[in-house]
Amino acid sequence: MKRNQLEKKQQTYLKILNHLEIKVKVNSEVVIICSDKESFVVDKKYENICRYVVARYNKLLEKSFNYSNLTTKGICFLGMLGLLKILTGIYPQEEISYEKDFNTKSKLVELYSSTYLLDKKAELIESKEYMEKIILEKEQEIERIATYEAYLTEYSNYFHLDSEKVIQLAKLTTENYKNFSAIIDCKDCDLEDAKTACILFVYYLNKDALIKDLDDFGLSKDNLLTTTEIETIPHDDMNEFYLSNGKKYSAFFAEICDVFNIRNKSLALAVSLIEIGEEGSYSSNNRNNFGGMKNLSWELMEFATPEAGIICMCANFKDKYNDYSEDFIKELACYYVSGKTSMPDPEEDKVLYDEIMRWTDGVKSFYVKINENYTFYFPNNYSEDIFLVRKRQLSEGSIIEKLKS
């Protein structure tokens, strides 16, 4: 094979190898393939092709020695200069000829040795990857914090709490929103979910029921309140009652049930509807009380906004009635109406007994109606509930046994 043919084939193989190198991306897994005179950094998926081409290239190099009158150092220089072009994209402004001073060539060979070039390219790739990783992590952290603060602001407003103070307190007590379990005692709630964590934080803060008291931080409820005004939304049809956040009453109710991990949201909503009726009530219209909830003095409670009232209704249901299933509605009714777990004797207290039975029949009726029109009442939760229903049924067996005993 003539010398010019050898050179053409060598150039062809070099072009192939150069093309494979160009395909390397920032996040690619790379390998280094070495020929007798040069090295190539390629994507691992092209490793076999590259090794084949390098093997062919090495054979051509062996043959080319027969035509070469260059010194070993000169050949090394040629290889290093080619490597400089291929790996770094640095092209000397003036092409160096073999007739130039040999000392200059030696200095360039030393400067652009294969080890040096490969190390520099690895550093560049690693540096670019590192910077992109840092930028991405910074963007994700900014987005994460913005998400938490948006939720904290929204739900603080529902309770008429100063959102800036709430955000500062949340940052302080949760390690910048990374550990809500340090301040919230709700073991079966998903505190890793930003929305859930923020709703629970605001709810327990409003009750001063966080793991640490407000006075531990030099605060009181009065310090946090922006107003004592009660905001209401007049309504006469619960099926067409939309809140200030644009969500229908039952849809938002379902969201909050999920936050508190209420096992049967249909039952919880049925309890709400038997208390206020499908047309709403004086209590729901004027006190934002959607569950007939009373304070320790047995007076009807009032809440800052309809959203706050729904959150407190669901929290109360979770705390006291979450263990009751649809098979124990009468027992639920007894506890809800009388505050006692045992039914009254109808001969001794017929009024209370009749009220419990009326309440029981009403809840059952609403419960059937809600389940027959599930997607109407809970449009946002339908697909999720299909998945969760079987999981929750597993735990209801133990609950039923407990209630039976």
C-alpha positions as MATLAB code, in Angstrom:
seq = 'MKRNQLEKKQQTYLKILNHLEIKVKVNSEVVIICSDKESFVVDKKYENICRYVVARYNKLLEKSFNYSNLTTKGICFLGMLGLLKILTGIYPQEEISYEKDFNTKSKLVELYSSTYLLDKKAELIESKEYMEKIILEKEQEIERIATYEAYLTEYSNYFHLDSEKVIQLAKLTTENYKNFSAIIDCKDCDLEDAKTACILFVYYLNKDALIKDLDDFGLSKDNLLTTTEIETIPHDDMNEFYLSNGKKYSAFFAEICDVFNIRNKSLALAVSLIEIGEEGSYSSNNRNNFGGMKNLSWELMEFATPEAGIICMCANFKDKYNDYSEDFIKELACYYVSGKTSMPDPEEDKVLYDEIMRWTDGVKSFYVKINENYTFYFPNNYSEDIFLVRKRQLSEGSIIEKLKS';
ca = [
       0.000    0.000    0.000;
       1.433    3.370   -0.978;
       2.134    6.082    1.530;
      -0.591    8.458    0.316;
      -3.152    5.646    0.532;
      -2.054    4.899    4.080;
      -2.411    8.533    5.023;
      -5.888    8.749    3.487;
      -7.034    5.700    5.426;
      -5.487    7.078    8.597;
      -7.335   10.354    8.079;
     -10.587    8.466    7.530;
     -10.213    6.572   10.785;
      -9.270    9.767   12.603;
     -12.390   11.483   11.277;
     -14.522    8.605   12.550;
     -12.880    8.765   15.971;
     -13.177   12.540   16.035;
     -16.865   12.265   15.163;
     -17.419    9.799   18.017;
     -15.726   12.194   20.435;
     -17.946   15.068   19.411;
     -20.972   13.022   20.446;
     -19.902   13.071   24.109;
     -22.461   15.005   26.212;
     -22.189   16.472   29.675;
     -24.006   13.684   31.474;
     -22.643   10.859   29.339;
     -20.728    7.945   30.826;
     -17.365    8.098   29.050;
     -14.429    5.780   28.408;
     -10.902    6.521   27.212;
      -9.633    4.472   24.274;
      -5.920    4.691   23.466;
      -4.199    3.992   20.185;
      -0.430    3.614   19.873;
      -0.079    7.380   19.546;
      -3.345    9.031   20.621;
      -6.230    8.813   23.079;
      -9.933    9.356   22.550;
     -12.706   10.125   25.039;
     -16.001    8.675   23.825;
     -19.479    7.854   25.078;
     -19.492    4.350   26.570;
     -22.181    3.212   24.156;
     -19.699    3.740   21.285;
     -16.867    1.901   23.053;
     -16.909   -1.232   20.864;
     -17.009    0.743   17.625;
     -14.195    2.976   18.815;
     -11.988    0.026   19.824;
     -12.500   -1.557   16.413;
     -11.549    1.664   14.598;
      -8.515    2.220   16.859;
      -7.294   -1.322   16.159;
      -7.482   -0.669   12.407;
      -5.802    2.681   12.899;
      -2.925    1.077   14.865;
      -2.245   -1.345   12.032;
      -1.979    1.538    9.595;
       0.411    3.307   11.950;
       2.673    0.257   11.985;
       2.788    0.252    8.198;
       3.360    3.989    8.036;
       6.664    3.587    9.949;
       8.173    2.156    6.790;
       7.591    5.466    5.028;
       8.480    7.749    7.879;
      11.900    9.341    8.350;
      10.795   11.261   11.404;
      12.342   10.742   14.789;
      10.376    9.082   17.565;
       9.935   12.463   19.168;
       8.663   13.902   15.929;
       6.044   11.145   15.610;
       5.024   11.729   19.227;
       4.682   15.422   18.477;
       2.441   14.681   15.500;
       0.227   12.489   17.678;
       0.031   15.051   20.480;
      -0.756   17.873   18.104;
      -3.575   15.813   16.577;
      -4.852   15.066   20.062;
      -4.784   18.782   20.833;
      -7.030   19.461   17.844;
      -9.438   16.609   18.466;
      -9.888   16.746   22.249;
      -9.726   20.446   23.045;
     -10.700   22.113   19.791;
      -7.619   24.345   20.188;
      -6.099   24.958   16.790;
      -2.749   26.779   16.695;
      -2.961   29.886   14.531;
       0.134   28.789   12.636;
       0.660   25.199   11.503;
       3.972   23.831   12.833;
       6.146   22.165   10.233;
       8.743   19.481   10.805;
      11.405   21.772    9.418;
      11.073   24.108   12.438;
      13.392   24.039   15.375;
      13.222   20.704   17.164;
      13.367   22.322   20.645;
      10.146   24.199   19.919;
       8.538   20.927   18.924;
       9.715   19.275   22.112;
       8.250   22.058   24.248;
       4.898   21.730   22.506;
       4.986   17.970   22.891;
       5.613   18.406   26.613;
       2.914   21.057   26.966;
       0.259   19.137   25.055;
       1.037   15.639   26.252;
      -1.840   13.174   26.121;
      -2.074   13.011   29.903;
      -2.274   16.776   30.161;
      -4.949   17.060   27.503;
      -7.074   14.240   28.868;
      -6.837   15.677   32.371;
      -7.823   19.137   31.127;
     -10.765   17.783   29.169;
     -11.929   15.753   32.197;
     -11.632   18.877   34.328;
     -13.683   20.884   31.837;
     -16.398   18.235   31.648;
     -16.410   17.804   35.410;
     -16.475   21.559   35.969;
     -19.375   22.014   33.570;
     -21.281   19.147   35.146;
     -20.605   20.536   38.605;
     -21.758   24.041   37.696;
     -24.894   22.723   36.003;
     -25.603   20.576   39.059;
     -25.135   23.555   41.396;
     -27.394   25.747   39.253;
     -30.058   23.035   39.065;
     -29.929   22.441   42.822;
     -30.194   26.186   43.450;
     -33.194   26.483   41.129;
     -34.858   23.491   42.789;
     -34.221   24.933   46.255;
     -35.695   28.295   45.238;
     -38.731   26.533   43.789;
     -39.084   24.346   46.894;
     -39.005   27.314   49.265;
     -41.386   29.301   47.051;
     -43.850   26.381   47.094;
     -43.849   26.147   50.879;
     -44.168   29.894   51.339;
     -47.027   30.111   48.847;
     -48.977   27.442   50.756;
     -48.159   29.022   54.127;
     -49.347   32.400   52.866;
     -52.587   30.992   51.426;
     -53.587   29.034   54.537;
     -52.440   31.727   56.963;
     -54.852   34.103   55.223;
     -57.724   31.635   55.752;
     -57.088   31.832   59.507;
     -56.340   35.593   59.440;
     -52.778   35.002   60.614;
     -49.843   37.224   59.689;
     -48.277   35.200   56.871;
     -44.811   36.786   57.244;
     -44.629   35.814   60.914;
     -45.962   32.349   60.114;
     -43.295   31.879   57.426;
     -40.507   33.012   59.764;
     -41.712   30.650   62.490;
     -42.042   27.749   60.051;
     -38.512   28.305   58.743;
     -37.131   28.453   62.268;
     -38.877   25.338   63.573;
     -38.586   23.056   60.525;
     -34.980   23.626   59.409;
     -36.061   25.689   56.419;
     -39.111   23.488   55.664;
     -37.178   20.211   55.786;
     -38.407   18.682   59.051;
     -42.045   19.405   59.936;
     -42.158   16.362   62.214;
     -40.019   18.360   64.654;
     -42.938   20.713   65.320;
     -46.119   18.819   64.269;
     -47.426   15.743   66.077;
     -49.439   14.011   63.360;
     -47.746   10.677   62.761;
     -50.118    9.278   60.135;
     -50.145   12.467   58.023;
     -47.815   12.923   55.065;
     -45.507   15.656   56.323;
     -43.224   15.155   53.311;
     -45.935   16.670   51.106;
     -45.557   20.460   51.019;
     -49.266   21.294   50.926;
     -50.131   18.859   53.719;
     -47.288   20.069   55.925;
     -48.219   23.735   55.472;
     -51.932   23.204   56.154;
     -51.170   21.229   59.306;
     -48.601   23.767   60.480;
     -51.065   26.654   60.141;
     -53.909   24.666   61.719;
     -51.916   23.596   64.780;
     -50.317   27.037   65.059;
     -53.791   28.623   65.094;
     -54.747   26.263   67.949;
     -51.394   26.837   69.665;
     -51.052   23.065   69.515;
     -47.635   22.712   67.915;
     -45.084   20.586   69.739;
     -43.683   23.836   71.154;
     -45.951   26.505   72.628;
     -46.188   29.950   71.104;
     -44.829   31.577   74.251;
     -41.622   29.578   73.770;
     -41.019   31.869   70.800;
     -42.209   35.021   72.557;
     -45.477   34.960   70.593;
     -49.181   34.765   71.320;
     -52.284   34.278   69.181;
     -52.923   38.039   69.377;
     -49.436   38.685   67.931;
     -50.271   36.559   64.905;
     -53.841   37.676   64.162;
     -54.313   40.325   61.487;
     -58.030   40.780   62.228;
     -60.805   39.249   64.299;
     -63.341   39.807   61.530;
     -65.376   36.786   60.395;
     -65.516   36.498   56.601;
     -68.528   34.617   55.313;
     -69.887   33.647   51.901;
     -73.693   33.524   51.798;
     -74.980   30.198   50.466;
     -78.301   28.379   50.190;
     -77.221   25.311   48.204;
     -74.190   23.334   49.370;
     -73.930   21.692   45.956;
     -73.382   25.136   44.392;
     -71.367   26.660   47.209;
     -67.986   27.887   45.912;
     -65.278   29.185   48.219;
     -63.023   32.215   47.771;
     -60.324   29.929   46.338;
     -62.698   28.959   43.510;
     -63.246   25.397   44.717;
     -66.614   23.810   45.399;
     -67.367   23.079   49.044;
     -67.331   19.285   48.722;
     -64.179   19.264   46.556;
     -62.197   21.363   49.041;
     -63.674   19.269   51.876;
     -62.272   16.149   50.207;
     -58.809   17.727   49.825;
     -58.672   18.503   53.533;
     -59.892   15.007   54.397;
     -56.865   13.686   52.521;
     -54.573   16.070   54.418;
     -55.782   14.650   57.739;
     -55.821   11.097   56.359;
     -59.539   10.638   57.009;
     -60.410    7.086   56.027;
     -63.916    7.695   54.712;
     -64.467   11.185   53.291;
     -67.994   10.272   52.184;
     -68.917    9.604   55.801;
     -67.253   12.825   56.981;
     -69.133   14.878   54.363;
     -72.402   13.122   55.281;
     -71.854   14.218   58.898;
     -71.352   17.804   57.736;
     -74.504   17.760   55.620;
     -76.722   16.308   58.371;
     -75.520   19.132   60.625;
     -76.080   22.043   58.231;
     -78.428   20.594   55.610;
     -78.036   20.781   51.841;
     -79.229   24.393   51.955;
     -76.721   25.472   54.560;
     -77.613   26.762   58.003;
     -77.391   29.857   60.150;
     -74.240   28.418   61.662;
     -72.555   27.757   58.311;
     -73.606   31.124   56.851;
     -72.670   33.262   59.842;
     -70.058   31.291   61.785;
     -68.360   29.205   59.075;
     -69.211   26.222   61.275;
     -69.933   23.246   59.006;
     -70.091   20.495   61.598;
     -72.074   21.776   64.557;
     -68.830   22.042   66.516;
     -69.032   23.435   70.046;
     -66.437   24.721   72.499;
     -65.967   23.532   76.078;
     -68.914   25.684   77.113;
     -71.086   23.898   74.518;
     -71.411   27.073   72.483;
     -71.254   26.928   68.689;
     -67.780   27.844   67.501;
     -67.008   30.372   64.793;
     -64.132   30.419   62.313;
     -62.393   33.174   60.382;
     -63.334   31.998   56.868;
     -65.244   29.124   55.255;
     -61.910   27.480   54.389;
     -60.780   27.670   58.012;
     -64.122   26.212   59.100;
     -63.735   23.247   56.743;
     -60.198   22.578   57.932;
     -61.312   22.622   61.572;
     -64.316   20.397   60.793;
     -62.071   17.777   59.157;
     -59.484   18.025   61.926;
     -62.209   17.454   64.532;
     -63.533   14.461   62.602;
     -60.048   12.990   62.340;
     -59.393   13.480   66.035;
     -62.656   11.963   67.336;
     -64.474    9.965   64.674;
     -61.970    8.602   62.174;
     -62.220    5.058   63.578;
     -65.921    4.751   62.762;
     -66.870    3.052   59.492;
     -70.167    3.098   57.600;
     -71.150   -0.041   59.529;
     -71.112    1.869   62.815;
     -73.009    5.047   61.955;
     -75.371    4.664   64.952;
     -72.384    4.463   67.311;
     -70.887    7.486   65.560;
     -74.187    9.336   65.908;
     -74.390    8.563   69.615;
     -70.902    9.947   70.245;
     -71.374   12.945   67.932;
     -74.753   13.985   69.363;
     -74.371   13.110   73.044;
     -70.615   13.007   73.576;
     -71.008    9.524   75.007;
     -70.134    6.131   73.575;
     -73.190    4.296   74.939;
     -76.745    4.759   73.715;
     -79.210    6.368   76.142;
     -82.194    4.412   77.385;
     -85.169    5.528   75.241;
     -87.447    5.306   78.283;
     -85.178    7.526   80.380;
     -84.189   10.094   77.723;
     -86.470    9.699   74.713;
     -85.618   13.138   73.263;
     -81.912   12.389   73.078;
     -82.525    8.863   71.835;
     -84.836   10.132   69.055;
     -82.297   12.783   68.063;
     -79.541   10.170   67.769;
     -81.758    7.941   65.623;
     -82.824   10.871   63.430;
     -79.180   11.833   63.021;
     -78.254    8.212   62.212;
     -80.904    7.913   59.483;
     -79.864   11.280   58.011;
     -76.188   10.387   57.831;
     -76.984    7.051   56.206;
     -79.150    8.776   53.603;
     -76.493   11.354   52.754;
     -73.799    8.679   52.734;
     -75.669    6.656   50.099;
     -76.386    9.761   48.040;
     -72.734   10.885   48.075;
     -71.442    7.472   47.019;
     -74.001    7.185   44.240;
     -72.807   10.556   42.894;
     -69.173   10.295   43.947;
     -67.578   12.143   41.031;
     -70.032   15.018   41.492;
     -69.069   15.539   45.118;
     -65.382   14.653   44.836;
     -64.298   15.376   41.233;
     -60.635   15.892   42.100;
     -60.313   12.802   44.281;
     -62.074   10.165   42.227;
     -59.057    8.460   40.605;
     -57.026    8.614   43.808;
     -59.805    7.085   45.893;
     -60.107    4.089   43.592;
     -56.498    3.310   44.476;
     -56.811    4.075   48.187;
     -60.062    2.287   48.951;
     -58.527   -1.204   49.047;
     -55.587   -0.045   51.103;
     -57.855    1.550   53.684;
     -60.153   -1.443   53.834;
     -57.257   -3.487   55.208;
     -57.100   -1.344   58.328;
     -60.853   -1.133   58.856;
     -61.046   -4.742   59.984;
     -59.106   -3.981   63.138;
     -61.213   -0.867   63.723;
     -64.455   -2.822   63.464;
     -63.172   -5.426   65.891;
     -62.241   -2.689   68.328;
     -65.692   -1.111   68.104;
     -67.375   -4.494   68.565;
     -65.431   -5.073   71.732;
];
